[in-house]
Amino acid sequence: MKMQKTRQGAKASILLIYTGGTIGMVQDPVDMTLKPFDFKQILDAVPELGKFTYRIDSYTFDPIIDSSDVEPSLWQRLAYLISARYGDYDGFVVLHGTDTMAYSASALSFMFGNLTKPVIFTGSQLPIGAPRTDGRENIISSVEIAAAKDTDGHAEVPEVCICFDNMLMRGNRATKINSDNFRAFRSENLPPLAEAGINIRYNRALIRKPEDWSAPVEVNTDLDTRVSILKIHPGITPQVVRNILCGDQTRAVIIETYGSGNAPGKEWFLNLVKEASLSGKILLNVTQCIGGSVNMDIYANGKALKEAGVLNGYDSTTESALAKLFCLMGQSDDNAWVRARMEENLRGEITK
Ligand code: ASP
C-alpha cells in the first residue's frame, strides 16, 4: 500500500482509495485480458482532478484486485484505513470494481455508525485509459460530492454511497443490474440521493444525517460470515434445500423468494424451513424482484413462511441483507438480538 500526495494547501481534503477493478485496468497486449495497472496512471488520466481546489491524496491497496476476488477482509482493511485517517479528510472516495461494489458499500454502511463524512464508492465499465471511458466522469463527480458541504459546514452526504453514471445512490440500496451499459447500478426502492447534471442536485429530504455531529464515528469490524443464500426456483429439490437450510456451518440463511415473499407451499419444503428455524437458524425472506417489498401476509404460501419463523427482509437487496447479517452476527452471539435488529431499519437499508 502506498500513500501519495497530489495537491497541497487547499480547502477540502479527500482521500482517494484505489482497491482495483476495471477503472484502473489495461489490456494485456499478449492475451488481451484486462489486468491492473499502477494507480499513478489514473491520476495522469484524470487531469481535471487538479482543477479542484481540494487536497486530494491517494492510497493504493496492495495487491489491487478484480472485485470478484473481494473478501470481507477487504472491508475490514477499508474500515481500518478510513477510521485511522478519519480526522485528516473531509471525505473518502473508494475506487472499486463494479462486480461486488454493492456488497462492499453495503458492508461499510453497517460497519460504520454515526458517520459524519461521505464514503463514496465508484468505478467504471470501461478502463480509465479507454477513449470513451465512463471512469473520468465517475471519479470527478464522486470527488465533488465527497467534498460538498451544506450551509452549516457539514458534509452534504454523510453516508456510504455508490456514485455511478451521474447518480448517487445509497450504497446499501444499490445493485448491479447491467454488465456492459454505463448505467450499471440501480436503486429501485429508493430514489437517488443526488443527480449530477450541470449542477449536482441533492435530494436533501432523503439524505441521512447523524444525530450528533460532534459524536465520534463508530467502527465495527467484527464479521460473522456463516450465511447462506437459498434462491428458490421451480424444480428445487429437498436435498438442495436441506443442504442449504440445515447445514451445520450456517447460522443464517437468506431465502430469495418469488414476488412479495412467496415460496413453495409443499409440505417437505415447509418442514425443512421449520426444522432450520427450530434449530435456531436466522431465516430471512428477501424477494428476487429488483423492486418492491416482501409482505408475508398477502398469500398463504408467504404466511406459511412467517409462521415457520422466517423474518421479513422488506425491500432489502440481497447484498445489503448479507452484509447486515455479517455485521450484526459479528457483534453478538445472541440470535434473538440479531433477529430483532434484522427487522429494524438501521442505515436506511429498508423502507418501513
Ligand atoms: N471484474 C471487474 C471488477 O469488478 C469489473 C469492473 O470493475 O467493472 O473488478
PDB file of N, CA and C in Angstrom, residues 70-110:
ATOM      1  N   VAL A  70     -13.002  -9.993  -4.060  1.00  0.00           N
ATOM      2  CA  VAL A  70     -13.201  -9.309  -2.766  1.00  0.00           C
ATOM      3  C   VAL A  70     -13.651 -10.303  -1.689  1.00  0.00           C
ATOM      4  N   GLU A  71     -13.044 -10.164  -0.523  1.00  0.00           N
ATOM      5  CA  GLU A  71     -13.408 -10.950   0.665  1.00  0.00           C
ATOM      6  C   GLU A  71     -13.744  -9.954   1.777  1.00  0.00           C
ATOM      7  N   PRO A  72     -14.439 -10.395   2.818  1.00  0.00           N
ATOM      8  CA  PRO A  72     -14.729  -9.479   3.925  1.00  0.00           C
ATOM      9  C   PRO A  72     -13.468  -8.853   4.532  1.00  0.00           C
ATOM     10  N   SER A  73     -12.322  -9.509   4.377  1.00  0.00           N
ATOM     11  CA  SER A  73     -11.083  -8.913   4.913  1.00  0.00           C
ATOM     12  C   SER A  73     -10.783  -7.571   4.227  1.00  0.00           C
ATOM     13  N   LEU A  74     -11.200  -7.406   2.971  1.00  0.00           N
ATOM     14  CA  LEU A  74     -11.003  -6.112   2.302  1.00  0.00           C
ATOM     15  C   LEU A  74     -11.877  -5.043   2.947  1.00  0.00           C
ATOM     16  N   TRP A  75     -13.091  -5.418   3.348  1.00  0.00           N
ATOM     17  CA  TRP A  75     -13.972  -4.438   4.018  1.00  0.00           C
ATOM     18  C   TRP A  75     -13.340  -4.029   5.347  1.00  0.00           C
ATOM     19  N   GLN A  76     -12.752  -5.009   6.025  1.00  0.00           N
ATOM     20  CA  GLN A  76     -12.119  -4.674   7.313  1.00  0.00           C
ATOM     21  C   GLN A  76     -10.941  -3.735   7.095  1.00  0.00           C
ATOM     22  N   ARG A  77     -10.135  -4.011   6.062  1.00  0.00           N
ATOM     23  CA  ARG A  77      -8.985  -3.130   5.795  1.00  0.00           C
ATOM     24  C   ARG A  77      -9.459  -1.734   5.413  1.00  0.00           C
ATOM     25  N   LEU A  78     -10.536  -1.669   4.614  1.00  0.00           N
ATOM     26  CA  LEU A  78     -11.067  -0.354   4.237  1.00  0.00           C
ATOM     27  C   LEU A  78     -11.560   0.403   5.477  1.00  0.00           C
ATOM     28  N   ALA A  79     -12.268  -0.318   6.345  1.00  0.00           N
ATOM     29  CA  ALA A  79     -12.819   0.337   7.546  1.00  0.00           C
ATOM     30  C   ALA A  79     -11.691   0.808   8.465  1.00  0.00           C
ATOM     31  N   TYR A  80     -10.638  -0.012   8.613  1.00  0.00           N
ATOM     32  CA  TYR A  80      -9.489   0.411   9.439  1.00  0.00           C
ATOM     33  C   TYR A  80      -8.858   1.664   8.844  1.00  0.00           C
ATOM     34  N   LEU A  81      -8.646   1.636   7.530  1.00  0.00           N
ATOM     35  CA  LEU A  81      -7.980   2.760   6.867  1.00  0.00           C
ATOM     36  C   LEU A  81      -8.791   4.046   7.036  1.00  0.00           C
ATOM     37  N   ILE A  82     -10.085   3.964   6.752  1.00  0.00           N
ATOM     38  CA  ILE A  82     -10.920   5.172   6.826  1.00  0.00           C
ATOM     39  C   ILE A  82     -10.996   5.671   8.265  1.00  0.00           C
ATOM     40  N   SER A  83     -11.128   4.751   9.227  1.00  0.00           N
ATOM     41  CA  SER A  83     -11.220   5.242  10.613  1.00  0.00           C
ATOM     42  C   SER A  83      -9.880   5.801  11.079  1.00  0.00           C
ATOM     43  N   ALA A  84      -8.774   5.221  10.621  1.00  0.00           N
ATOM     44  CA  ALA A  84      -7.455   5.745  11.037  1.00  0.00           C
ATOM     45  C   ALA A  84      -7.199   7.143  10.455  1.00  0.00           C
ATOM     46  N   ARG A  85      -7.740   7.413   9.245  1.00  0.00           N
ATOM     47  CA  ARG A  85      -7.498   8.701   8.587  1.00  0.00           C
ATOM     48  C   ARG A  85      -8.713   9.629   8.665  1.00  0.00           C
ATOM     49  N   TYR A  86      -9.686   9.246   9.496  1.00  0.00           N
ATOM     50  CA  TYR A  86     -10.969   9.960   9.530  1.00  0.00           C
ATOM     51  C   TYR A  86     -10.807  11.450   9.832  1.00  0.00           C
ATOM     52  N   GLY A  87      -9.924  11.744  10.781  1.00  0.00           N
ATOM     53  CA  GLY A  87      -9.752  13.137  11.173  1.00  0.00           C
ATOM     54  C   GLY A  87      -9.002  13.971  10.142  1.00  0.00           C
ATOM     55  N   ASP A  88      -8.323  13.321   9.210  1.00  0.00           N
ATOM     56  CA  ASP A  88      -7.466  14.055   8.262  1.00  0.00           C
ATOM     57  C   ASP A  88      -8.192  14.503   6.997  1.00  0.00           C
ATOM     58  N   TYR A  89      -9.385  13.925   6.746  1.00  0.00           N
ATOM     59  CA  TYR A  89     -10.046  14.187   5.464  1.00  0.00           C
ATOM     60  C   TYR A  89     -11.518  14.575   5.649  1.00  0.00           C
ATOM     61  N   ASP A  90     -12.030  15.300   4.650  1.00  0.00           N
ATOM     62  CA  ASP A  90     -13.456  15.670   4.653  1.00  0.00           C
ATOM     63  C   ASP A  90     -14.309  14.581   4.024  1.00  0.00           C
ATOM     64  N   GLY A  91     -13.693  13.766   3.198  1.00  0.00           N
ATOM     65  CA  GLY A  91     -14.463  12.710   2.539  1.00  0.00           C
ATOM     66  C   GLY A  91     -13.541  11.666   1.936  1.00  0.00           C
ATOM     67  N   PHE A  92     -14.128  10.519   1.613  1.00  0.00           N
ATOM     68  CA  PHE A  92     -13.361   9.383   1.100  1.00  0.00           C
ATOM     69  C   PHE A  92     -14.013   8.883  -0.188  1.00  0.00           C
ATOM     70  N   VAL A  93     -13.182   8.627  -1.203  1.00  0.00           N
ATOM     71  CA  VAL A  93     -13.686   8.055  -2.449  1.00  0.00           C
ATOM     72  C   VAL A  93     -12.981   6.716  -2.640  1.00  0.00           C
ATOM     73  N   VAL A  94     -13.780   5.659  -2.785  1.00  0.00           N
ATOM     74  CA  VAL A  94     -13.215   4.314  -2.912  1.00  0.00           C
ATOM     75  C   VAL A  94     -13.399   3.848  -4.352  1.00  0.00           C
ATOM     76  N   LEU A  95     -12.295   3.641  -5.051  1.00  0.00           N
ATOM     77  CA  LEU A  95     -12.362   3.113  -6.419  1.00  0.00           C
ATOM     78  C   LEU A  95     -12.356   1.595  -6.319  1.00  0.00           C
ATOM     79  N   HIS A  96     -13.349   0.972  -6.921  1.00  0.00           N
ATOM     80  CA  HIS A  96     -13.635  -0.441  -6.649  1.00  0.00           C
ATOM     81  C   HIS A  96     -14.242  -1.037  -7.909  1.00  0.00           C
ATOM     82  N   GLY A  97     -13.999  -2.323  -8.164  1.00  0.00           N
ATOM     83  CA  GLY A  97     -14.643  -2.978  -9.289  1.00  0.00           C
ATOM     84  C   GLY A  97     -16.150  -2.993  -9.112  1.00  0.00           C
ATOM     85  N   THR A  98     -16.857  -3.025 -10.239  1.00  0.00           N
ATOM     86  CA  THR A  98     -18.311  -2.944 -10.141  1.00  0.00           C
ATOM     87  C   THR A  98     -18.960  -4.262  -9.695  1.00  0.00           C
ATOM     88  N   ASP A  99     -18.264  -5.383  -9.948  1.00  0.00           N
ATOM     89  CA  ASP A  99     -18.917  -6.681  -9.718  1.00  0.00           C
ATOM     90  C   ASP A  99     -19.422  -6.851  -8.287  1.00  0.00           C
ATOM     91  N   THR A 100     -18.633  -6.451  -7.311  1.00  0.00           N
ATOM     92  CA  THR A 100     -19.058  -6.635  -5.916  1.00  0.00           C
ATOM     93  C   THR A 100     -19.172  -5.301  -5.174  1.00  0.00           C
ATOM     94  N   MET A 101     -19.247  -4.211  -5.930  1.00  0.00           N
ATOM     95  CA  MET A 101     -19.291  -2.890  -5.276  1.00  0.00           C
ATOM     96  C   MET A 101     -20.512  -2.762  -4.338  1.00  0.00           C
ATOM     97  N   ALA A 102     -21.650  -3.310  -4.754  1.00  0.00           N
ATOM     98  CA  ALA A 102     -22.853  -3.171  -3.915  1.00  0.00           C
ATOM     99  C   ALA A 102     -22.686  -3.926  -2.595  1.00  0.00           C
ATOM    100  N   TYR A 103     -21.951  -5.046  -2.619  1.00  0.00           N
ATOM    101  CA  TYR A 103     -21.687  -5.781  -1.375  1.00  0.00           C
ATOM    102  C   TYR A 103     -20.764  -4.950  -0.473  1.00  0.00           C
ATOM    103  N   SER A 104     -19.703  -4.410  -1.066  1.00  0.00           N
ATOM    104  CA  SER A 104     -18.726  -3.667  -0.250  1.00  0.00           C
ATOM    105  C   SER A 104     -19.339  -2.396   0.328  1.00  0.00           C
ATOM    106  N   ALA A 105     -20.109  -1.681  -0.500  1.00  0.00           N
ATOM    107  CA  ALA A 105     -20.733  -0.446   0.005  1.00  0.00           C
ATOM    108  C   ALA A 105     -21.746  -0.777   1.094  1.00  0.00           C
ATOM    109  N   SER A 106     -22.492  -1.863   0.914  1.00  0.00           N
ATOM    110  CA  SER A 106     -23.445  -2.273   1.957  1.00  0.00           C
ATOM    111  C   SER A 106     -22.694  -2.587   3.245  1.00  0.00           C
ATOM    112  N   ALA A 107     -21.622  -3.350   3.126  1.00  0.00           N
ATOM    113  CA  ALA A 107     -20.874  -3.754   4.325  1.00  0.00           C
ATOM    114  C   ALA A 107     -20.353  -2.533   5.081  1.00  0.00           C
ATOM    115  N   LEU A 108     -19.751  -1.604   4.353  1.00  0.00           N
ATOM    116  CA  LEU A 108     -19.205  -0.414   5.041  1.00  0.00           C
ATOM    117  C   LEU A 108     -20.327   0.399   5.690  1.00  0.00           C
ATOM    118  N   SER A 109     -21.513   0.402   5.063  1.00  0.00           N
ATOM    119  CA  SER A 109     -22.613   1.188   5.646  1.00  0.00           C
ATOM    120  C   SER A 109     -22.999   0.643   7.016  1.00  0.00           C
ATOM    121  N   PHE A 110     -22.883  -0.675   7.197  1.00  0.00           N
ATOM    122  CA  PHE A 110     -23.223  -1.257   8.505  1.00  0.00           C
ATOM    123  C   PHE A 110     -22.026  -1.247   9.459  1.00  0.00           C
TER     124      PHE A 110
END
